[in-house]
Amino acid sequence: NPGDAYQRFISGLDAMDAALKDNNMKRSLNFSDLQSAHKKQKPTVIQSVEGGHFLEGKIERLEEAYNRGLRHLGLLHDNDASVPLGDIFTKPVQWGGLTAFGADVIKECNRLGILVDLSHCTNDTINAALKVATKPVLISHTGLDTQLGQNPSMAKMMKPRLISKEQAKIVADAGGVIGVW
């Protein structure tokens, strides 16, 4: 229902606020915060969300999320948002890669300083996102599509989740990071 994803997101942030307070912890909002926490050997949180579902087509929610501490946005997750951002590797292609709203979200994240994570994106979505992004991106959980292993059923399941060497090079050359899992 309209508003459900947004309410779930806000409730999650509220719960994180309470957990941080109860554990005398803070979010790291910038590099200086990370350095300070490391120097003090104090745990810290980089606020993240997997999937831009909470946006529901409202780009201004990104700034609200940023003001609440969001610094890492997984553009997509396992199902489509009510206003789609791009194609997900676990579903049939519907949008031809990145949608116009997805491109706007990446641009706004770049402006605000929110790291964009392209995990769960199809290759076409990743390629389009890399053309739009002006800041380094992250693909936090993937691997190379040339490294499928010896188990045929596992290889079939993994193949759509993995990126090409060419994509990995583009991400790396732009200062981005690829997390292999």
Short mmCIF file of C-alpha atoms in Angstrom, two decimals:
data_model
loop_
_atom_site.label_atom_id
_atom_site.label_comp_id
_atom_site.label_asym_id
_atom_site.label_seq_id
_atom_site.Cartn_x
_atom_site.Cartn_y
_atom_site.Cartn_z
CA ASN A 1 0.00 0.00 0.00
CA PRO A 2 1.19 3.55 -0.62
CA GLY A 3 3.24 4.77 2.31
CA ASP A 4 3.97 1.30 3.75
CA ALA A 5 7.57 1.13 2.53
CA TYR A 6 8.25 4.64 3.78
CA GLN A 7 6.73 3.90 7.18
CA ARG A 8 8.75 0.70 7.46
CA PHE A 9 11.92 2.67 6.67
CA ILE A 10 11.15 5.37 9.26
CA SER A 11 10.33 2.71 11.86
CA GLY A 12 13.67 1.05 11.09
CA LEU A 13 15.52 4.32 11.59
CA ASP A 14 13.65 4.93 14.84
CA ALA A 15 14.58 1.44 16.04
CA MET A 16 18.22 2.06 15.12
CA ASP A 17 18.16 5.39 17.01
CA ALA A 18 16.94 3.54 20.11
CA ALA A 19 19.49 0.72 19.72
CA LEU A 20 22.33 3.19 19.32
CA LYS A 21 21.21 5.16 22.38
CA ASP A 22 20.80 1.99 24.47
CA ASN A 23 24.32 0.90 23.53
CA ASN A 24 25.95 4.33 23.82
CA MET A 25 26.87 4.25 20.14
CA LYS A 26 26.66 6.73 17.29
CA ARG A 27 26.44 6.71 13.53
CA SER A 28 29.51 7.73 11.59
CA LEU A 29 28.32 10.46 9.26
CA ASN A 30 31.66 11.24 7.63
CA PHE A 31 35.27 10.13 7.44
CA SER A 32 36.23 12.16 10.50
CA ASP A 33 33.62 10.29 12.56
CA LEU A 34 35.08 6.97 11.38
CA GLN A 35 38.62 8.06 12.25
CA SER A 36 37.50 9.23 15.68
CA ALA A 37 35.67 5.97 16.44
CA HIS A 38 38.68 3.96 15.29
CA LYS A 39 41.07 6.04 17.40
CA LYS A 40 38.85 5.54 20.45
CA GLN A 41 38.36 1.85 19.55
CA LYS A 42 34.63 2.45 19.78
CA PRO A 43 32.11 0.63 17.58
CA THR A 44 30.22 2.82 15.14
CA VAL A 45 27.46 2.40 12.55
CA ILE A 46 27.34 3.44 8.92
CA GLN A 47 23.61 3.62 8.29
CA SER A 48 22.54 1.62 5.28
CA VAL A 49 19.39 0.41 3.59
CA GLU A 50 19.08 -2.25 0.91
CA GLY A 51 16.60 -1.08 -1.72
CA GLY A 52 15.16 2.36 -2.40
CA HIS A 53 11.60 1.16 -1.83
CA PHE A 54 10.99 3.81 0.84
CA LEU A 55 11.30 6.56 -1.76
CA GLU A 56 8.02 5.61 -3.44
CA GLY A 57 8.86 8.01 -6.27
CA LYS A 58 9.60 10.93 -3.92
CA ILE A 59 13.19 12.04 -4.45
CA GLU A 60 13.02 14.47 -1.50
CA ARG A 61 12.94 11.49 0.86
CA LEU A 62 16.63 10.94 0.11
CA GLU A 63 17.56 14.20 1.80
CA GLU A 64 15.35 13.34 4.76
CA ALA A 65 17.09 9.95 4.98
CA TYR A 66 20.49 11.65 4.74
CA ASN A 67 19.51 13.99 7.58
CA ARG A 68 18.60 10.90 9.63
CA GLY A 69 22.06 9.43 9.01
CA LEU A 70 21.75 7.33 5.83
CA ARG A 71 25.12 7.09 4.09
CA HIS A 72 24.85 3.85 2.08
CA LEU A 73 21.93 3.04 -0.24
CA GLY A 74 21.52 -0.25 -2.02
CA LEU A 75 19.62 1.00 -5.06
CA LEU A 76 17.71 -2.28 -5.53
CA HIS A 77 16.85 -5.37 -3.57
CA ASP A 78 14.87 -8.53 -4.27
CA ASN A 79 11.65 -6.98 -5.53
CA ASP A 80 10.54 -3.91 -7.39
CA ALA A 81 9.82 -0.66 -5.61
CA SER A 82 6.41 0.92 -6.21
CA VAL A 83 8.23 3.37 -8.49
CA PRO A 84 10.91 1.16 -10.11
CA LEU A 85 14.57 2.15 -10.06
CA GLY A 86 15.92 -0.49 -12.42
CA ASP A 87 16.01 -4.17 -13.28
CA ILE A 88 16.84 -6.70 -10.57
CA PHE A 89 18.93 -9.75 -11.47
CA THR A 90 16.49 -12.20 -9.85
CA LYS A 91 13.51 -11.09 -11.95
CA PRO A 92 12.77 -10.91 -15.67
CA VAL A 93 13.94 -7.68 -17.29
CA GLN A 94 11.12 -5.11 -17.32
CA TRP A 95 12.69 -1.65 -17.49
CA GLY A 96 15.63 -2.06 -19.88
CA GLY A 97 18.14 -1.38 -17.10
CA LEU A 98 18.12 1.78 -15.01
CA THR A 99 14.88 3.79 -14.98
CA ALA A 100 14.77 7.58 -15.20
CA PHE A 101 13.84 7.69 -11.50
CA GLY A 102 16.77 5.37 -10.71
CA ALA A 103 19.11 7.77 -12.53
CA ASP A 104 17.66 10.69 -10.55
CA VAL A 105 18.21 8.77 -7.30
CA ILE A 106 21.87 8.15 -8.17
CA LYS A 107 22.40 11.83 -9.01
CA GLU A 108 20.77 12.92 -5.74
CA CYS A 109 22.81 10.41 -3.73
CA ASN A 110 25.97 11.76 -5.38
CA ARG A 111 24.93 15.32 -4.49
CA LEU A 112 24.16 14.45 -0.87
CA GLY A 113 27.10 12.14 -0.22
CA ILE A 114 25.25 8.82 -0.02
CA LEU A 115 27.25 5.86 -1.34
CA VAL A 116 25.30 4.00 -4.04
CA ASP A 117 25.45 0.20 -3.92
CA LEU A 118 24.61 -1.58 -7.18
CA SER A 119 24.23 -5.08 -5.73
CA HIS A 120 21.11 -6.85 -7.03
CA CYS A 121 21.20 -4.87 -10.30
CA THR A 122 21.21 -6.52 -13.71
CA ASN A 123 24.24 -5.93 -15.91
CA ASP A 124 22.30 -3.38 -17.97
CA THR A 125 21.27 -1.54 -14.81
CA ILE A 126 24.87 -1.52 -13.59
CA ASN A 127 26.17 -0.29 -16.94
CA ALA A 128 23.64 2.54 -17.07
CA ALA A 129 24.26 3.46 -13.41
CA LEU A 130 28.01 3.66 -14.03
CA LYS A 131 27.36 6.19 -16.81
CA VAL A 132 25.19 8.34 -14.50
CA ALA A 133 27.27 8.20 -11.31
CA THR A 134 29.73 11.03 -10.74
CA LYS A 135 31.07 9.51 -7.50
CA PRO A 136 32.53 6.06 -6.84
CA VAL A 137 29.99 3.25 -6.40
CA LEU A 138 29.97 0.04 -4.44
CA ILE A 139 28.85 -3.41 -5.49
CA SER A 140 28.94 -4.86 -2.01
CA HIS A 141 28.09 -8.49 -2.64
CA THR A 142 28.96 -10.00 -5.99
CA GLY A 143 31.85 -11.70 -7.76
CA LEU A 144 33.20 -12.21 -11.27
CA ASP A 145 30.98 -14.07 -13.73
CA THR A 146 34.04 -16.04 -14.89
CA GLN A 147 34.40 -17.69 -11.48
CA LEU A 148 31.39 -20.03 -11.28
CA GLY A 149 32.99 -22.99 -9.52
CA GLN A 150 32.44 -26.70 -10.10
CA ASN A 151 28.86 -27.17 -8.82
CA PRO A 152 26.48 -26.76 -11.82
CA SER A 153 23.37 -25.93 -9.76
CA MET A 154 25.27 -23.36 -7.69
CA ALA A 155 26.80 -21.87 -10.86
CA LYS A 156 23.34 -21.49 -12.42
CA MET A 157 22.02 -19.75 -9.29
CA MET A 158 25.07 -17.49 -8.97
CA LYS A 159 25.59 -16.43 -12.61
CA PRO A 160 22.98 -13.60 -12.65
CA ARG A 161 24.39 -12.21 -9.39
CA LEU A 162 27.90 -11.76 -10.74
CA ILE A 163 29.52 -9.00 -12.80
CA SER A 164 31.87 -9.08 -15.76
CA LYS A 165 35.57 -8.26 -15.58
CA GLU A 166 34.83 -5.20 -17.70
CA GLN A 167 32.27 -3.92 -15.20
CA ALA A 168 34.63 -4.60 -12.31
CA LYS A 169 37.35 -2.61 -14.08
CA ILE A 170 34.99 0.35 -14.69
CA VAL A 171 33.95 0.37 -11.01
CA ALA A 172 37.56 0.11 -9.83
CA ASP A 173 38.88 2.71 -12.28
CA ALA A 174 36.25 5.16 -10.97
CA GLY A 175 37.46 4.62 -7.40
CA GLY A 176 34.65 2.24 -6.48
CA VAL A 177 34.74 -0.99 -4.50
CA ILE A 178 33.55 -4.51 -5.25
CA GLY A 179 32.77 -6.82 -2.36
CA VAL A 180 33.21 -10.47 -3.35
CA TRP A 181 31.07 -13.01 -1.58
#
